[in-house]
Coordinates of C-alpha atoms and ligand atoms in Angstrom, one line a residue:
M1 CA 34.8 8.1 -6.0
R2 CA 34.3 4.7 -4.5
M3 CA 31.2 3.2 -2.8
Y4 CA 33.4 1.7 -0.1
D5 CA 34.8 5.1 1.2
I6 CA 31.0 6.4 1.2
I7 CA 29.9 3.3 3.3
M8 CA 32.9 4.0 5.5
K9 CA 32.2 7.7 6.0
K10 CA 28.6 7.1 7.1
R11 CA 29.5 4.1 9.3
D12 CA 31.8 6.5 11.2
G13 CA 29.2 9.2 11.6
G14 CA 30.3 11.5 8.7
I15 CA 28.2 13.7 6.5
L16 CA 27.8 12.7 3.0
S17 CA 28.3 15.4 0.3
K18 CA 25.9 16.0 -2.5
E19 CA 28.3 14.5 -4.7
E20 CA 28.6 11.5 -2.8
I21 CA 24.8 11.0 -2.6
D22 CA 24.3 11.7 -6.3
F23 CA 27.1 9.0 -7.0
F24 CA 25.6 6.2 -5.0
V25 CA 21.9 7.0 -6.2
R26 CA 23.1 7.1 -9.9
G27 CA 25.2 4.0 -9.5
Y28 CA 22.5 1.9 -7.8
T29 CA 19.9 2.9 -10.2
G30 CA 22.3 2.0 -13.2
E31 CA 23.2 -1.1 -11.6
D32 CA 26.7 -0.2 -11.2
I33 CA 26.7 -0.6 -7.5
P34 CA 25.6 -3.9 -6.0
D35 CA 22.8 -4.5 -3.6
Y36 CA 25.2 -5.7 -0.9
Q37 CA 27.1 -2.3 -0.7
V38 CA 23.8 -0.2 -0.8
S39 CA 22.5 -2.6 1.8
A40 CA 25.5 -1.6 4.0
L41 CA 25.1 2.1 3.5
L42 CA 21.4 1.9 4.2
M43 CA 22.1 0.2 7.6
A44 CA 24.8 3.0 8.2
I45 CA 22.1 5.6 7.6
Y46 CA 19.7 3.7 9.8
F47 CA 22.0 4.0 12.7
N48 CA 23.8 7.2 12.1
G49 CA 20.9 9.3 10.6
M50 CA 21.3 12.1 7.9
N51 CA 21.2 15.9 8.5
K52 CA 18.5 18.1 6.7
E53 CA 20.9 18.9 3.7
E54 CA 21.9 15.3 3.1
I55 CA 18.1 14.2 3.3
L56 CA 17.3 17.1 0.8
N57 CA 20.1 15.7 -1.4
L58 CA 19.1 12.2 -1.3
T59 CA 15.4 13.1 -2.1
M60 CA 16.4 15.3 -5.0
A61 CA 18.8 12.4 -6.3
M62 CA 15.9 9.9 -6.1
A63 CA 13.3 12.5 -7.7
E64 CA 15.7 13.0 -10.6
S65 CA 16.7 9.5 -11.2
G66 CA 13.8 8.9 -13.8
N67 CA 11.1 10.8 -15.5
T68 CA 9.5 13.8 -13.9
L69 CA 5.8 15.0 -14.7
D70 CA 6.0 18.3 -16.3
L71 CA 2.8 20.1 -15.2
S72 CA 3.8 23.6 -16.6
A73 CA 1.0 23.2 -19.2
I74 CA -1.5 23.4 -16.3
N75 CA -2.5 27.1 -15.5
G76 CA -2.3 28.2 -12.0
I77 CA -0.6 26.5 -8.8
K78 CA -0.9 22.8 -8.9
A79 CA -1.7 21.0 -5.6
D80 CA -1.0 17.5 -4.6
K81 CA -1.9 15.7 -1.2
H82 CA -0.3 12.7 0.3
S83 CA -1.4 10.4 3.2
T84 CA 1.2 8.0 4.9
G85 CA -1.4 5.5 4.8
G86 CA -4.3 4.4 7.0
V87 CA -7.4 2.1 7.4
G88 CA -10.6 3.7 6.1
D89 CA -8.9 6.5 4.6
K90 CA -10.9 7.8 1.8
T91 CA -10.0 11.4 2.1
S92 CA -8.8 12.0 -1.6
L93 CA -12.2 11.1 -2.8
V94 CA -13.8 13.9 -0.7
L95 CA -11.0 16.5 -0.8
G96 CA -10.1 16.4 -4.4
P97 CA -13.5 17.5 -5.5
M98 CA -14.0 20.0 -2.6
V99 CA -10.9 21.9 -3.4
A100 CA -11.4 21.6 -7.2
A101 CA -14.9 23.0 -6.9
L102 CA -13.0 26.2 -5.3
G103 CA -10.7 26.6 -8.1
V104 CA -7.7 24.6 -7.1
K105 CA -5.7 22.5 -9.7
M106 CA -5.4 19.1 -8.1
A107 CA -3.1 17.0 -10.0
K108 CA -2.9 13.8 -8.1
M109 CA -0.9 10.5 -8.4
S110 CA -2.3 7.7 -6.3
G111 CA -1.5 4.2 -5.6
R112 CA -3.2 0.7 -5.2
G113 CA -3.8 -0.8 -1.7
L114 CA -1.3 -3.4 -0.4
G115 CA -1.7 -5.4 2.8
H116 CA -4.0 -3.7 5.3
T117 CA -4.1 -0.3 3.7
G118 CA -6.3 0.5 0.8
G119 CA -5.5 2.6 -2.2
T120 CA -7.5 5.2 -3.9
I121 CA -7.2 3.9 -7.5
D122 CA -8.8 0.6 -6.5
K123 CA -11.7 2.5 -4.7
L124 CA -12.2 4.5 -7.9
E125 CA -12.5 1.4 -10.0
S126 CA -15.7 0.8 -8.2
F127 CA -17.1 3.1 -10.9
P128 CA -17.5 0.6 -14.0
G129 CA -15.3 2.1 -16.8
F130 CA -13.2 4.3 -14.6
S131 CA -9.5 4.5 -15.7
T132 CA -6.4 6.0 -14.0
E133 CA -4.2 4.7 -16.9
I134 CA -4.8 8.0 -18.8
S135 CA -2.2 9.8 -20.9
T136 CA -0.2 12.5 -19.5
D137 CA -1.9 14.9 -22.1
R138 CA -5.2 13.8 -20.9
F139 CA -4.4 14.1 -17.4
I140 CA -3.2 17.7 -17.9
D141 CA -6.3 18.6 -19.9
N142 CA -8.5 17.1 -17.3
V143 CA -6.7 19.2 -14.4
N144 CA -7.0 22.2 -16.7
N145 CA -10.8 21.8 -17.6
I146 CA -12.0 20.3 -14.4
G147 CA -9.5 21.1 -11.7
L148 CA -9.0 17.4 -10.7
A149 CA -7.4 14.3 -12.1
I150 CA -6.0 11.1 -10.6
T151 CA -3.5 8.8 -12.3
G152 CA -1.6 5.7 -11.2
Q153 CA 2.1 5.8 -10.6
T154 CA 3.9 6.0 -14.1
G155 CA 6.5 3.4 -14.9
N156 CA 9.6 5.4 -14.4
L157 CA 9.1 7.8 -11.8
A158 CA 11.7 7.8 -9.1
P159 CA 13.1 4.5 -10.1
A160 CA 15.9 4.9 -7.5
D161 CA 13.3 4.7 -4.7
K162 CA 11.5 1.7 -6.2
K163 CA 15.0 -0.1 -5.9
L164 CA 15.9 1.3 -2.6
Y165 CA 12.4 0.6 -1.1
A166 CA 12.7 -3.1 -2.4
L167 CA 16.1 -3.4 -0.7
R168 CA 14.9 -1.8 2.5
D169 CA 12.1 -4.1 2.8
V170 CA 14.4 -7.0 3.0
T171 CA 17.4 -5.6 5.1
A172 CA 15.1 -4.2 8.0
T173 CA 15.8 -0.5 7.1
V174 CA 12.2 0.6 6.2
D175 CA 11.3 2.2 9.7
N176 CA 13.8 5.0 9.5
I177 CA 12.6 8.7 9.2
P178 CA 15.3 10.1 6.8
L179 CA 14.8 7.1 4.6
I180 CA 10.9 7.1 4.7
A181 CA 10.7 11.0 4.3
S182 CA 13.1 11.0 1.3
S183 CA 11.2 7.9 -0.3
I184 CA 7.9 9.6 0.0
M185 CA 9.1 13.1 -1.0
S186 CA 11.0 11.9 -4.0
K187 CA 7.9 10.7 -5.8
K188 CA 5.9 13.9 -4.7
L189 CA 8.6 16.0 -6.1
A190 CA 8.9 14.1 -9.4
A191 CA 4.9 14.1 -9.7
G192 CA 5.4 18.0 -10.3
A193 CA 3.0 19.8 -7.8
D194 CA 4.1 23.3 -6.6
A195 CA 2.0 22.9 -3.2
I196 CA 1.8 19.7 -1.3
V197 CA -0.2 19.0 1.8
L198 CA 0.9 15.9 3.8
D199 CA -1.3 13.8 6.2
V200 CA 1.1 12.0 8.5
K201 CA -1.0 9.5 10.4
T202 CA 0.0 8.2 14.1
G203 CA -1.4 5.3 16.1
S204 CA -1.9 1.7 15.9
G205 CA -2.8 1.6 12.2
A206 CA 0.1 4.0 11.0
F207 CA 3.7 3.6 10.2
M208 CA 4.5 5.9 13.0
K209 CA 3.0 4.5 16.1
T210 CA 4.0 7.5 18.4
E211 CA 3.1 11.1 17.9
E212 CA 6.6 12.3 18.6
D213 CA 7.7 10.3 15.5
A214 CA 4.8 11.4 13.4
F215 CA 5.7 15.0 14.1
E216 CA 9.4 14.4 13.3
L217 CA 8.4 12.7 10.1
A218 CA 6.1 15.6 9.1
K219 CA 9.0 18.1 9.9
T220 CA 11.3 16.3 7.8
M221 CA 9.0 16.0 4.9
V222 CA 7.9 19.7 5.1
D223 CA 11.7 20.7 5.1
I224 CA 12.3 18.7 2.1
G225 CA 9.3 20.2 0.3
N226 CA 10.1 23.7 1.2
G227 CA 13.8 23.0 0.6
A228 CA 12.8 21.9 -3.1
G229 CA 10.9 25.1 -3.7
R230 CA 7.4 23.5 -3.0
N231 CA 5.0 25.1 -0.7
T232 CA 4.6 22.2 1.8
I233 CA 2.4 21.9 4.9
G234 CA 2.1 18.7 7.3
V235 CA -1.0 17.7 9.3
V236 CA -0.5 15.1 12.0
S237 CA -3.7 13.0 12.3
E238 CA -5.0 10.1 14.5
M239 CA -5.0 6.6 13.1
D240 CA -5.8 4.9 16.4
Q241 CA -9.1 3.6 14.8
P242 CA -10.3 3.4 11.3
L243 CA -11.2 6.7 9.8
G244 CA -15.0 7.1 9.3
F245 CA -17.0 3.8 9.4
A246 CA -16.4 2.0 6.1
V247 CA -13.1 -0.2 5.2
G248 CA -13.4 -1.8 1.9
N249 CA -13.5 -0.3 -1.6
I250 CA -17.1 0.2 -2.7
L251 CA -18.2 0.8 0.9
E252 CA -15.5 3.6 1.2
V253 CA -16.8 5.2 -2.1
I254 CA -20.3 5.1 -0.6
E255 CA -19.1 6.9 2.6
A256 CA -17.2 9.3 0.5
V257 CA -20.1 10.3 -1.5
D258 CA -22.2 10.6 1.6
T259 CA -19.6 13.0 2.8
L260 CA -19.9 15.1 -0.2
K261 CA -23.6 15.1 0.3
G262 CA -22.9 16.4 3.7
K263 CA -24.0 13.2 5.5
G264 CA -20.7 11.6 6.2
P265 CA -18.9 10.6 9.4
K266 CA -17.6 13.5 11.6
D267 CA -14.0 12.5 11.8
L268 CA -13.8 12.1 7.9
E269 CA -15.5 15.5 7.4
E270 CA -13.3 17.2 9.9
L271 CA -10.0 15.6 8.3
C272 CA -11.2 16.8 4.8
I273 CA -11.9 20.3 6.0
V274 CA -8.4 20.5 7.7
L275 CA -6.6 19.2 4.9
G276 CA -8.5 21.2 2.4
T277 CA -7.8 24.4 4.6
Y278 CA -4.2 23.9 4.1
I279 CA -4.5 23.3 0.5
L280 CA -6.4 26.5 0.0
I281 CA -3.9 28.3 2.0
A282 CA -0.8 26.7 0.3
T283 CA -2.2 27.6 -3.2
G284 CA -3.3 31.1 -2.1
T285 CA -6.9 30.4 -2.7
A286 CA -7.7 31.4 1.0
K287 CA -6.1 33.9 3.1
D288 CA -6.5 32.2 6.4
E289 CA -7.9 29.1 8.2
A290 CA -11.3 30.7 8.8
E291 CA -11.9 31.8 5.3
A292 CA -10.8 28.4 4.0
E293 CA -13.2 26.5 6.3
T294 CA -16.2 28.6 5.2
M295 CA -15.3 28.1 1.6
L296 CA -15.0 24.4 2.0
R297 CA -18.3 24.0 4.0
G298 CA -19.9 26.1 1.3
V299 CA -19.1 23.8 -1.5
I300 CA -20.6 20.7 0.4
E301 CA -23.8 22.7 1.2
S302 CA -24.2 24.1 -2.3
G303 CA -23.6 20.6 -3.9
A304 CA -20.6 22.0 -6.1
A305 CA -18.4 19.5 -4.5
L306 CA -20.5 16.6 -5.3
D307 CA -21.1 17.9 -8.9
K308 CA -17.3 18.2 -9.3
F309 CA -16.9 14.6 -8.1
K310 CA -19.4 13.4 -10.8
E311 CA -17.6 15.6 -13.6
F312 CA -14.1 14.1 -12.5
V313 CA -15.4 10.5 -12.4
A314 CA -17.0 11.0 -15.9
A315 CA -14.0 12.6 -17.3
Q316 CA -12.0 9.4 -16.6
G317 CA -14.5 7.2 -18.1
G318 CA -16.6 6.1 -15.0
D319 CA -20.2 5.6 -15.0
V320 CA -21.6 8.0 -12.5
S321 CA -25.2 6.9 -12.9
M322 CA -25.2 5.3 -9.4
V323 CA -23.8 8.4 -7.4
E324 CA -27.5 9.3 -6.5
D325 CA -28.1 5.8 -5.1
M326 CA -25.1 4.3 -4.2
S327 CA -26.7 1.3 -2.5
S328 CA -27.3 -0.2 -5.9
T329 CA -23.5 -0.9 -6.1
L330 CA -23.6 -3.2 -3.1
E331 CA -23.9 -6.8 -4.4
C332 CA -22.5 -9.0 -1.6
K333 CA -23.8 -12.6 -1.1
Y334 CA -23.6 -12.1 2.7
V335 CA -24.4 -9.3 5.0
E336 CA -23.9 -10.3 8.6
E337 CA -23.5 -8.4 12.0
I338 CA -20.6 -8.9 14.2
T339 CA -21.8 -8.7 17.7
A340 CA -20.1 -7.5 21.0
P341 CA -18.8 -10.3 23.1
V342 CA -19.2 -8.3 26.4
S343 CA -20.9 -5.1 27.5
G344 CA -18.7 -2.0 27.9
Y345 CA -17.3 1.3 26.3
V346 CA -15.0 0.8 23.3
T347 CA -11.6 1.9 24.3
H348 CA -9.6 1.0 21.3
I349 CA -10.0 -0.4 17.7
Q350 CA -6.7 -1.8 16.3
S351 CA -7.0 -0.3 12.8
D352 CA -4.5 -2.5 11.1
A353 CA -6.4 -5.6 12.2
I354 CA -9.8 -4.1 10.8
G355 CA -7.7 -3.5 7.5
L356 CA -6.6 -7.1 7.5
A357 CA -10.1 -8.4 8.2
A358 CA -11.3 -6.4 5.1
M359 CA -8.1 -7.9 3.2
V360 CA -9.1 -11.4 4.4
L361 CA -12.6 -11.0 2.9
G362 CA -10.9 -10.2 -0.4
G363 CA -11.0 -6.4 -0.3
G364 CA -7.3 -6.0 -0.2
R365 CA -4.1 -7.6 -1.9
E366 CA -1.8 -10.1 0.0
T367 CA 0.7 -9.6 -3.1
K368 CA 0.8 -7.1 -5.8
E369 CA -0.6 -9.5 -8.3
S370 CA -3.7 -10.3 -6.1
V371 CA -7.1 -9.6 -7.7
I372 CA -9.5 -7.9 -5.2
D373 CA -13.2 -8.0 -4.7
L374 CA -14.4 -4.4 -4.6
S375 CA -17.7 -5.1 -2.9
V376 CA -16.5 -6.9 0.4
G377 CA -15.6 -5.2 3.7
I378 CA -16.4 -3.9 7.1
V379 CA -18.5 -1.1 8.2
I380 CA -18.0 -0.2 12.0
N381 CA -20.9 0.6 14.0
K382 CA -19.2 1.3 17.2
K383 CA -16.2 3.5 17.6
V384 CA -14.0 4.6 20.5
G385 CA -16.1 6.1 23.3
D386 CA -19.2 4.4 22.2
Y387 CA -21.1 2.0 24.8
V388 CA -22.1 -1.4 23.6
E389 CA -24.2 -4.0 25.2
V390 CA -23.3 -7.7 24.7
G391 CA -24.7 -9.2 21.6
E392 CA -25.4 -5.6 20.0
S393 CA -23.7 -4.9 16.6
L394 CA -20.0 -3.8 16.6
A395 CA -19.6 -4.0 12.7
T396 CA -21.5 -5.1 9.7
M397 CA -19.6 -7.4 7.5
Y398 CA -20.0 -7.6 3.6
S399 CA -18.7 -10.9 2.3
N400 CA -19.0 -13.4 -0.6
D401 CA -17.5 -16.3 1.1
V402 CA -18.6 -18.0 4.4
K403 CA -14.9 -19.3 5.3
K404 CA -13.6 -15.9 4.9
S405 CA -16.2 -14.4 6.8
E406 CA -15.4 -16.5 9.9
D407 CA -11.7 -15.4 9.8
A408 CA -12.7 -11.8 9.2
R409 CA -15.3 -12.0 12.2
K410 CA -12.5 -13.2 14.7
R411 CA -10.2 -10.4 13.6
V412 CA -12.8 -7.7 14.1
I413 CA -13.7 -8.9 17.5
A414 CA -10.0 -9.0 18.5
A415 CA -9.5 -5.6 17.2
Y416 CA -11.8 -4.2 19.8
E417 CA -11.0 -3.5 23.5
F418 CA -13.6 -2.8 25.9
S419 CA -13.8 -1.3 29.5
D420 CA -16.3 -0.3 32.1
E421 CA -15.0 3.2 32.2
K422 CA -15.8 5.6 29.5
P423 CA -12.4 6.5 27.7
E424 CA -11.3 10.0 26.8
V425 CA -11.7 10.4 23.0
K426 CA -8.4 11.7 21.6
P427 CA -8.5 14.7 19.0
L428 CA -8.2 13.6 15.5
I429 CA -5.9 16.4 14.5
K430 CA -2.7 16.3 16.4
G431 CA -1.1 19.3 15.0
V432 CA 0.1 21.3 11.9
V433 CA 3.7 21.6 10.7
K434 CA 4.7 24.3 8.2
Ligands
LIG1 N1 5.9 4.9 1.8 C1 6.9 5.0 0.9 O1 6.6 5.5 -0.2 N2 8.1 5.1 1.5 C2 8.5 4.7 2.7 O2 9.7 4.5 2.9 C3 7.4 4.3 3.5 C4 6.2 4.5 3.0

């Protein structure tokens, strides 16, 4: 088999066989096939697409290119959840304890933040001592005993995806649904869960700017998951403004804890209930949506989800003494209001611009090596549909550096759009793909 022939076949609109896909993924991972040939193939895929079978074969080849996590020592059905990335998205911190309190075994692999999007691992490190670098044995024990553990991505999980993603990044081939779907799902399959719930974001702060693309990505990933024998459900949700109010690591943890106490923002709570519902259904814990919602609301009301959160943080070495009063964790030099430049209804908040404002304050990474300041960020006080008077607070900024504050302030103001007319507030949940 020759890489040249595989490139030519895809260039001419052909369908690649499993053998051809395995050949190029194995060859590229093993450094037998050079970047320039794989770049040409990626561009051919970009223009000519892949059918369902090719996408599943590509995903399986990437998932099997390195280590896979063997979760068979965990009793019961293992669940995982993935979000395609957003601003202010702290759902994993709320959802994990909620479903674990109902008996689900949540074995979750999470990432760090990069650019305008945050990462669950950074947020959890707000708890002194918390570690996501736990051994596989401890990860499995924690899921068995508590129902929830979160670890960072292990070194050799889906190495083919790591190489291909880096190449896509420099060859203008990232924004392609077959390539995005196979990239995300290769890591999910390698991480070993039996049931996977996907939160596919759409809107200004998301990878998928249009609803149509978001549904196509969701359907493609659900087909991969089900094709690989994992029970997979996709939820398409709005990311046309940040989720909840808080953007920034400690600030988001405070909001997540508030939500576990039943005092969180309505949109965040709604998304956690919907994603939780499909986790309960996919794992056979609830028989239908109505039963699942009752169960999920029950563990918030009873305090069982908050207790589970504390148990989980403590089991990974974190100090949970501040959970009862999270305000003690906020130690910023400057807390300032960002005020409205005009009066009017808020019609749009460019989420990625708010994420970048938090990053500029030091709360996010510009490069993988950046050290982040967990305490800084933005809390939005006005969301889409709210009326604001000129001079009234749009957002509160938590900062440790006056110069950075000025840059962030401009970004937050520029992220807002206003109108004299009250806008229609779009529903958070766009649909479910099974
Ligand atoms: N996230 C991934 O892991 N892969 C992509 O291709 C895009 C987003």
